[in-house]
Short mmCIF file of C-alpha atoms and ligand atoms in Angstrom, two decimals:
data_model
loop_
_atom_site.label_atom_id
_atom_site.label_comp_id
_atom_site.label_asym_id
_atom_site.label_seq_id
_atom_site.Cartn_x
_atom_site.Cartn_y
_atom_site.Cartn_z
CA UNK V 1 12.62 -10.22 32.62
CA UNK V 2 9.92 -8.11 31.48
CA UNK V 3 8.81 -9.22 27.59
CA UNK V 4 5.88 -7.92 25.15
CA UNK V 5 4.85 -10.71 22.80
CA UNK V 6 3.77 -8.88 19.68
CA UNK V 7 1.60 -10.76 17.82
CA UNK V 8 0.65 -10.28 13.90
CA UNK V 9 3.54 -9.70 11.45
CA UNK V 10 1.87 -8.61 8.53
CA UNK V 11 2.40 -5.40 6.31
CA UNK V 12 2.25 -3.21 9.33
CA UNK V 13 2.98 -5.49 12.28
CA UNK V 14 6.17 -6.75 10.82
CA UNK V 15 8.13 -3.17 10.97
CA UNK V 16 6.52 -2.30 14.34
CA UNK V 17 7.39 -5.53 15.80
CA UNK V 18 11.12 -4.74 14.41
CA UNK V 19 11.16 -1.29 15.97
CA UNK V 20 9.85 -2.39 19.11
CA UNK V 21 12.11 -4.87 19.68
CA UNK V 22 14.93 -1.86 18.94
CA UNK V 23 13.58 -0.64 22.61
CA UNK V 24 12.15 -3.56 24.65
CA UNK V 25 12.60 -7.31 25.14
CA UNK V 26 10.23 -8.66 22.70
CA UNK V 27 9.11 -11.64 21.85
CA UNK V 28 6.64 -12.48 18.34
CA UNK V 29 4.45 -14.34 17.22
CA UNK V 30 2.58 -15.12 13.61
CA UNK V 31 0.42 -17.98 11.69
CA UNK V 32 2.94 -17.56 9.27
CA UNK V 33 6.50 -19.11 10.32
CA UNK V 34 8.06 -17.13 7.15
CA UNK V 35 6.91 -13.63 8.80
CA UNK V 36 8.25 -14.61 11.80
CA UNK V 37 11.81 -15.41 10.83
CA UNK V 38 11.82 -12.20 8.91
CA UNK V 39 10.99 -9.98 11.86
CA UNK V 40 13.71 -12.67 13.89
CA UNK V 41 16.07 -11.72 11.18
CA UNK V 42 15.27 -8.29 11.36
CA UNK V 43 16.19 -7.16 14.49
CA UNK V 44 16.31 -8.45 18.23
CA UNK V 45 12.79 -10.29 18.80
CA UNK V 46 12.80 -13.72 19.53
CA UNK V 47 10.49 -16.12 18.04
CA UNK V 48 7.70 -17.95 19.58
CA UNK V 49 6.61 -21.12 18.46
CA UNK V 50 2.98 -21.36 19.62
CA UNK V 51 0.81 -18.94 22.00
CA UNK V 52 -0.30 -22.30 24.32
CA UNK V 53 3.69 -22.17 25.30
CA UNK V 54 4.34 -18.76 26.56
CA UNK V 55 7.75 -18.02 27.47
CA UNK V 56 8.50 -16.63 31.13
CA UNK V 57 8.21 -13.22 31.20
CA UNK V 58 5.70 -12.18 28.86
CA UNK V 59 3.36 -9.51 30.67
CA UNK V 60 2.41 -7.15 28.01
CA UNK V 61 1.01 -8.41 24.50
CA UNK V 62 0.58 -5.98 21.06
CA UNK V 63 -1.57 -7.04 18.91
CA UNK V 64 -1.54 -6.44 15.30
CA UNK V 65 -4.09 -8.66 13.72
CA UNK V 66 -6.79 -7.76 10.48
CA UNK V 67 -10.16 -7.64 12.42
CA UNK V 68 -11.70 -8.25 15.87
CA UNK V 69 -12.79 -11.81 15.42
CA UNK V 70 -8.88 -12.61 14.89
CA UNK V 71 -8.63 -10.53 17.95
CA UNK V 72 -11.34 -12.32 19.96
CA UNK V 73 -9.90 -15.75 18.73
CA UNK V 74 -6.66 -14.66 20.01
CA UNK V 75 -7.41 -13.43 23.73
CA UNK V 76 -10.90 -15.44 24.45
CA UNK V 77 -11.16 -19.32 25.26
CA UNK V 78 -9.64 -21.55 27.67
CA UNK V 79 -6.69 -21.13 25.50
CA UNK V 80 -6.74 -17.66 24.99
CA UNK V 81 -4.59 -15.47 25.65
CA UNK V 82 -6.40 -13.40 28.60
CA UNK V 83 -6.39 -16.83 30.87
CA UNK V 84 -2.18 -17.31 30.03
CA UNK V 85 -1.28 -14.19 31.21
CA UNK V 86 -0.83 -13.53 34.89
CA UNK V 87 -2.51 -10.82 36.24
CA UNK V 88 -1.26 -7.39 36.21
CA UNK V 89 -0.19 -7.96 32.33
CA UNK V 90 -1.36 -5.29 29.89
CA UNK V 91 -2.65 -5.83 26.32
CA UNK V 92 -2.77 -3.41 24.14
CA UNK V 93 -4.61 -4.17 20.70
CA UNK V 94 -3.09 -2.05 17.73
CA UNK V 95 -5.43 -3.10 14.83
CA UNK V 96 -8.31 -1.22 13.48
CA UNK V 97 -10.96 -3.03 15.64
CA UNK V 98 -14.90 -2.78 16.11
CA UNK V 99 -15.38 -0.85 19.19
CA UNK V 100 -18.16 -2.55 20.69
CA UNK V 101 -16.10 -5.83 20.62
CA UNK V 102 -12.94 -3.88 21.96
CA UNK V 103 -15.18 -2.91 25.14
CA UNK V 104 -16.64 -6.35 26.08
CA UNK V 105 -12.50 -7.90 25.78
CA UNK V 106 -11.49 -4.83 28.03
CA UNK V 107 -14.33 -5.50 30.44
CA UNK V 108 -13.32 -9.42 30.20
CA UNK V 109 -9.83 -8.14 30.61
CA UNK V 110 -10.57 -6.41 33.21
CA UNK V 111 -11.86 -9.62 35.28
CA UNK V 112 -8.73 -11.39 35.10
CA UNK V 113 -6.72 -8.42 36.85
CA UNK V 114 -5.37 -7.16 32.82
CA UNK V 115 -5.11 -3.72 31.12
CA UNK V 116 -6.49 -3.36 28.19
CA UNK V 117 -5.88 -0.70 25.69
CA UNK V 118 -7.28 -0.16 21.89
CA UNK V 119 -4.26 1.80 19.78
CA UNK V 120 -4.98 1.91 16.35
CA UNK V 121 -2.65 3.43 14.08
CA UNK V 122 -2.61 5.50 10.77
CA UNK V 123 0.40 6.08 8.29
CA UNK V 124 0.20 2.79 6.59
CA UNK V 125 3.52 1.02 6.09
CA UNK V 126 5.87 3.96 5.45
CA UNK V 127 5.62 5.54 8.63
CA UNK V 128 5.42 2.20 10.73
CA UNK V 129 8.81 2.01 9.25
CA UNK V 130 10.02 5.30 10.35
CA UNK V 131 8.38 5.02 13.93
CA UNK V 132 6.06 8.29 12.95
CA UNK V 133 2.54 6.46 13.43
CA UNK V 134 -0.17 8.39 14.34
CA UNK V 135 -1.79 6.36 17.13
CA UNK V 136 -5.69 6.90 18.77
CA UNK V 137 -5.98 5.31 22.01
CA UNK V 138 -8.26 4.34 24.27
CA UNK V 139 -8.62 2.71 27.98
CA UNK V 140 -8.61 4.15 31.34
CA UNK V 141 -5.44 6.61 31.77
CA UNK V 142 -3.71 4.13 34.33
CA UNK V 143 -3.96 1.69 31.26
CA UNK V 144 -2.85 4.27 28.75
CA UNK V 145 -0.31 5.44 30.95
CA UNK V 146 1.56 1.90 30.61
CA UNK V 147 1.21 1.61 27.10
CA UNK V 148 2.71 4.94 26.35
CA UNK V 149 6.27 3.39 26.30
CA UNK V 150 5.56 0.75 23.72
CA UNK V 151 3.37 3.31 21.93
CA UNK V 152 5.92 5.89 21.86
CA UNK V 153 8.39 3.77 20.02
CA UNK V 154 6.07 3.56 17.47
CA UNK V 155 4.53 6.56 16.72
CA UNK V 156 5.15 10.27 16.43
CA UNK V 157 1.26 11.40 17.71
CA UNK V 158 -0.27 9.80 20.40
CA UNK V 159 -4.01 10.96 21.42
CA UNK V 160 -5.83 9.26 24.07
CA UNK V 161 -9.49 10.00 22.63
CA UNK V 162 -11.38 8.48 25.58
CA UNK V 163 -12.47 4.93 27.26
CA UNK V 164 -11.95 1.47 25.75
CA UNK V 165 -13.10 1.47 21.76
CA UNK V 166 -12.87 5.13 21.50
CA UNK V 167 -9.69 4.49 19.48
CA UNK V 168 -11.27 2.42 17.54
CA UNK V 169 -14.26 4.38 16.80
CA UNK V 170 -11.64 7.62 15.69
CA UNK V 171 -9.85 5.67 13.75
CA UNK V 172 -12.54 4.37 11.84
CA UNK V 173 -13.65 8.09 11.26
CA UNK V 174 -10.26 8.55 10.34
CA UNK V 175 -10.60 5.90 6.94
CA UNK V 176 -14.17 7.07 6.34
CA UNK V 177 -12.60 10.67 5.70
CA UNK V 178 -9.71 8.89 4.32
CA UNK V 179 -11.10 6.47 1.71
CA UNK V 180 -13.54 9.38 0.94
CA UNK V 181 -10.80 11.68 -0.18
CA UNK V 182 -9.48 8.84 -2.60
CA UNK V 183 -12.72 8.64 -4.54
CA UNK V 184 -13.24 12.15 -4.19
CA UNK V 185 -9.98 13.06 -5.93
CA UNK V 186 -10.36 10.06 -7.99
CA UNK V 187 -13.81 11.72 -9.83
CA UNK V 188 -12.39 15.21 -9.98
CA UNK V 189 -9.26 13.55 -11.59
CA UNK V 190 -11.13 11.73 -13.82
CA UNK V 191 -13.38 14.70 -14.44
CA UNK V 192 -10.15 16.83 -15.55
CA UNK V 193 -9.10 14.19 -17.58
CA UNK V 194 -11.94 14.37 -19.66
CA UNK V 195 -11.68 18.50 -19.78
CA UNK V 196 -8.33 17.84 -21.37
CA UNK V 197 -6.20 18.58 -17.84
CA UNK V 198 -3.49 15.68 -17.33
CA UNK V 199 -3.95 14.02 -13.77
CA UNK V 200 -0.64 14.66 -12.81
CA UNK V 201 -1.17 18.33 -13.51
CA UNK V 202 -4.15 18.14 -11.57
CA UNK V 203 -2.89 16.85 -8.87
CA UNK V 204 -0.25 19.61 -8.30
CA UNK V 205 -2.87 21.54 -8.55
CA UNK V 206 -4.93 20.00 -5.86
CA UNK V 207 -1.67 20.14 -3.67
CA UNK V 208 -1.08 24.09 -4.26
CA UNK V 209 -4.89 24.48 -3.72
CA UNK V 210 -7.23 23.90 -1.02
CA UNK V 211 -8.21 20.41 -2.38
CA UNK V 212 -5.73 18.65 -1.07
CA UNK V 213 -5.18 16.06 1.18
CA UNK V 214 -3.07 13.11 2.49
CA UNK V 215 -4.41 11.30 -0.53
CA UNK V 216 -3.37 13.67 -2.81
CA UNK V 217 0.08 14.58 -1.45
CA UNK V 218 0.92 10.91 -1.51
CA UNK V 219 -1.36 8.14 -2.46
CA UNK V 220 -1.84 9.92 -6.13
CA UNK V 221 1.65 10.61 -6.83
CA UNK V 222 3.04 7.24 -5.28
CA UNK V 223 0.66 4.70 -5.88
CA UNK V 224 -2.21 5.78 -7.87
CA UNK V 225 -0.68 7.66 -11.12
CA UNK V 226 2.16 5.30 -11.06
CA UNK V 227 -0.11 2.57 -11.49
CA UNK V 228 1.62 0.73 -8.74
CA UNK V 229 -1.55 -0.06 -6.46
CA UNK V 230 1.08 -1.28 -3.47
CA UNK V 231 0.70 0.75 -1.02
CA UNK V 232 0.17 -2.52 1.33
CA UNK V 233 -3.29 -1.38 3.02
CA UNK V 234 -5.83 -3.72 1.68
CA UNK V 235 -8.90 -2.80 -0.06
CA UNK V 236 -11.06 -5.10 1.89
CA UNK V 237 -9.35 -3.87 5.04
CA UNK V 238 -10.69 -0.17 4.25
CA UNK V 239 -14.21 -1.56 3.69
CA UNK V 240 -13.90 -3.57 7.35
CA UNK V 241 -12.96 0.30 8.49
CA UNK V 242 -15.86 1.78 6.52
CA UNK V 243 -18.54 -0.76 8.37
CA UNK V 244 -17.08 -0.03 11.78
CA UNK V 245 -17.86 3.93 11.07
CA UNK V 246 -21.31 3.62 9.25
CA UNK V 247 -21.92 0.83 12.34
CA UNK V 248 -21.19 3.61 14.97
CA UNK V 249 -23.12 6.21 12.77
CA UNK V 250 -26.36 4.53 14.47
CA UNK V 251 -28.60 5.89 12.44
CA UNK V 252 -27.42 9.16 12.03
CA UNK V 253 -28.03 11.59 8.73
CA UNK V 254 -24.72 10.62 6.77
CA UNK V 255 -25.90 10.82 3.16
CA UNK V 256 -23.04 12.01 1.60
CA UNK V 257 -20.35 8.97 2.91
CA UNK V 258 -23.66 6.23 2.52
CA UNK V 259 -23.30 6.87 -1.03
CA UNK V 260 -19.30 6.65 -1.21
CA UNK V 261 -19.28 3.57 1.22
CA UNK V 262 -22.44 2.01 -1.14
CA UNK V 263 -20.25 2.36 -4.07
CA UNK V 264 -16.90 1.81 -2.83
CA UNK V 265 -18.61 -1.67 -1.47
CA UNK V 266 -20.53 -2.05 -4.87
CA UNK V 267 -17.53 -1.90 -6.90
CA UNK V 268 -15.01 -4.31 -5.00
CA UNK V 269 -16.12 -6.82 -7.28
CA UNK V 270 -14.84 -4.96 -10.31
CA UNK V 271 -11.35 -5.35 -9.04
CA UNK V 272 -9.40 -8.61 -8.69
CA UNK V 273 -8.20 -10.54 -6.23
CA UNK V 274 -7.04 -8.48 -2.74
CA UNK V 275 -6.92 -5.18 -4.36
CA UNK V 276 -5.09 -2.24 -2.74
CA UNK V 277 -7.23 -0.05 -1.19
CA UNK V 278 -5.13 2.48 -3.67
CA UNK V 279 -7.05 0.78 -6.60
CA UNK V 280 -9.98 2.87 -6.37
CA UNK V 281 -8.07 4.93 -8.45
CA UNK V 282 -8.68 2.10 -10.75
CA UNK V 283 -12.08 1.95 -10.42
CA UNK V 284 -11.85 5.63 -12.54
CA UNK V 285 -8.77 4.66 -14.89
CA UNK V 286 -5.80 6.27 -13.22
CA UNK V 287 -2.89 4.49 -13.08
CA UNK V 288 -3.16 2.91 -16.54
CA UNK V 289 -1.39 5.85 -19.07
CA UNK V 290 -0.85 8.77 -16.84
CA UNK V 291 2.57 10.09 -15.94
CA UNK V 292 3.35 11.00 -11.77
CA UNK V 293 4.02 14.33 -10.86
CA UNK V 294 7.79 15.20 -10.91
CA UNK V 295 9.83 15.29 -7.62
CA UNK V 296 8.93 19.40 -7.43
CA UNK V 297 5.02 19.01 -7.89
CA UNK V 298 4.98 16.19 -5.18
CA UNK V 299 7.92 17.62 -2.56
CA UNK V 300 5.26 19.02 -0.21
P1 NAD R 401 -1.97 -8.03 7.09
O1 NAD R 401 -3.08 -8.87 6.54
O2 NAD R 401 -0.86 -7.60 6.22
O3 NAD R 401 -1.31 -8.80 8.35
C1 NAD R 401 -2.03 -9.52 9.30
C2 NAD R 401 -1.09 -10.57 9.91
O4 NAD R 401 -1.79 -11.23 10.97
C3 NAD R 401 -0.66 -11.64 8.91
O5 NAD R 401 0.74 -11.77 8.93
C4 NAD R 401 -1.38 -12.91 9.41
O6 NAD R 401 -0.64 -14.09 9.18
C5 NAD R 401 -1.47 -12.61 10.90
N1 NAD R 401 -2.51 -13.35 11.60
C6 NAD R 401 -3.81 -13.50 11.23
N2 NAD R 401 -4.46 -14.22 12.18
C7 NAD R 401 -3.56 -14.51 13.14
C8 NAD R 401 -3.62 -15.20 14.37
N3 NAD R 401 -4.76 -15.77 14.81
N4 NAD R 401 -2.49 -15.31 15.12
C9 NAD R 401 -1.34 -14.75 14.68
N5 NAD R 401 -1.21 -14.08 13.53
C10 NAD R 401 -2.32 -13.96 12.76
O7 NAD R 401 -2.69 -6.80 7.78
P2 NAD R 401 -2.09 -5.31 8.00
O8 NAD R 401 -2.23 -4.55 6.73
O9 NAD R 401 -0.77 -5.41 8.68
O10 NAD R 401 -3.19 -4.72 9.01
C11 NAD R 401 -3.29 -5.14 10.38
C12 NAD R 401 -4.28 -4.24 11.08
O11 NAD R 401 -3.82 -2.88 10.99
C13 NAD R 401 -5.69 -4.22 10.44
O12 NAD R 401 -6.65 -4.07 11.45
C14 NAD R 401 -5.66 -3.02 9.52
O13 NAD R 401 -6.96 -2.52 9.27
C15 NAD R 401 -4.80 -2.07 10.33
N6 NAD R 401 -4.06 -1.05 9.57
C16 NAD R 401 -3.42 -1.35 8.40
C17 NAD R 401 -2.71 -0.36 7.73
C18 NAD R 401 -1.97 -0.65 6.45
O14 NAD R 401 -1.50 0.32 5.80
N7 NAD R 401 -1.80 -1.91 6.02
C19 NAD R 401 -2.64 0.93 8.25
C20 NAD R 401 -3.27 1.21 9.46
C21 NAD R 401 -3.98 0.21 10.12
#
């Protein structure tokens, strides 16, 4: 019978594999043994032990993995994934990827008779729990067109942007603007701090205003204020993002996200060990003393 092997059980792979496997046969896979038995545990996936012992059945894989070399090390190579599967199988890659790299794997794809799809995602963890990812796809619309069933398990908004990497390439736009609205809001925070505002009280005022953003309606009031830092997206991770944008700028006039991406990069070293990518916050002092918001300033 027809089975996706989902492979990549990490902060965000590890509740899509679980809703996935709510909906279709599924089958997953993870260097780690302990993510796997959670996810097993979980819901109705099956494990698999190794990827050089498919199980029968397995013609579409998702893949959920930190950056394209995992991906590449995954699907390329006698033992790689894209000489396993028989042809006619569909992969569809659901990490934030370089786009360049996702081309050349759908074009090897391609040669083996395989769909190939890139389907990044935004939300972070909370809504890859609740199924309400936003998801930027790209591949031919044949390819799309087969993915939509997995994809619309997972996710609430699904936009085919264009060819193979063109998900990629939006949804590395996407954590430019994203990131950028943390330090942003993190300056003018600081900045009313100093001017004897509270940050809280700034931040409802941000989110009555016209200053707000994603950032603001949740990352401060969750993660940021509360000094928490956990909102399971990985500093590091949004700095692989910000390369793959300023990559595809190409030379372009971007002056005002150089200088946040020069001194987001610049300052990583001032935080510890795999920050949050919430903890540029940090970088301007939040979190350490200042109260959250109360329920009513944050129940936009
Ligand atoms: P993560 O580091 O939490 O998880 C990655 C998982 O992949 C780990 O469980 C690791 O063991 C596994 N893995 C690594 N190499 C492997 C391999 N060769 N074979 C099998 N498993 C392997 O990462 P994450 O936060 O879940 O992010 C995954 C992707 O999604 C990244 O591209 C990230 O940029 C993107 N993303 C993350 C978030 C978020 O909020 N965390 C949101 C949107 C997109």
């Amino acid at each position: 019978m027809s089975t996706t092997l989902f492979i990549g059980l990490g902060h965000m792979g590890s509740p899509m594999a679980t809703r996935h496997s709510r909906e279709h046969r599924t089958a997953v896979f993870d260097l780690s043994a302990d993510a796997v038995a959670q996810v097993v545990a979980s819901g109705g996936a099956t494990a698999v032990d190794a990827l050089d012992h498919l199980p029968e059945g397995i013609d579409t894989v998702i893949l959920m993995l930190p950056t394209s070399r995992h991906v590449e090390h995954t699907l390329l190579g006698a033992q790689g994934l894209l000489q396993a599967l028989p042809s006619g199988s569909l992969v569809i890659d659901m990490g934030s990827s370089e786009p360049d790299s996702t081309r050349a794997l759908a074009t090897e794809a391609s040669r083996h008779g395989i769909d190939y799809v890139d389907a990044p995602v935004s939300g972070g963890v909370p809504k890859a729990d609740s199924g309400e990812l936003a998801i930027m796809v790209g591949g031919t619309p044949a390819a799309v067109e087969r993915a939509l069933p997995h994809l619309k398990v997972l996710g609430s908004s699904i936009l085919h942007v264009g060819p193979a990497g063109a998900g990629d390439a939006a949804k590395a736009l996407n954590n430019l603007v994203s990131a950028s609205n943390i330090a942003v809001a993190s300056e003018a925070l600081s900045i009313a701090d100093r001017f004897g505002i509270d940050p809280a009280t700034m931040t409802s005022v941000l989110n009555e205003a016209t200053g707000r953003s994603q950032a603001t309606e949740l990352k401060f009031p969750r993660y940021i204020l509360t000094g928490s830092f956990d909102s399971g997206f990985a500093y590091d991770l949004m700095l692989k993002d910000m390369t793959i944008a300023m990559g595809i700028a190409d030379g372009l006039d971007t002056p005002v996200v150089d200088t946040v991406f020069a001194q987001l990069r610049s300052s990583r070293g001032r935080l510890g060990e795999k920050p949050d990518h919430t903890e540029i916050g940090r970088l301007y002092g939040l979190g350490a003393t200042s109260q959250p918001p109360t329920q009513k300033e944050t129940s936009k």
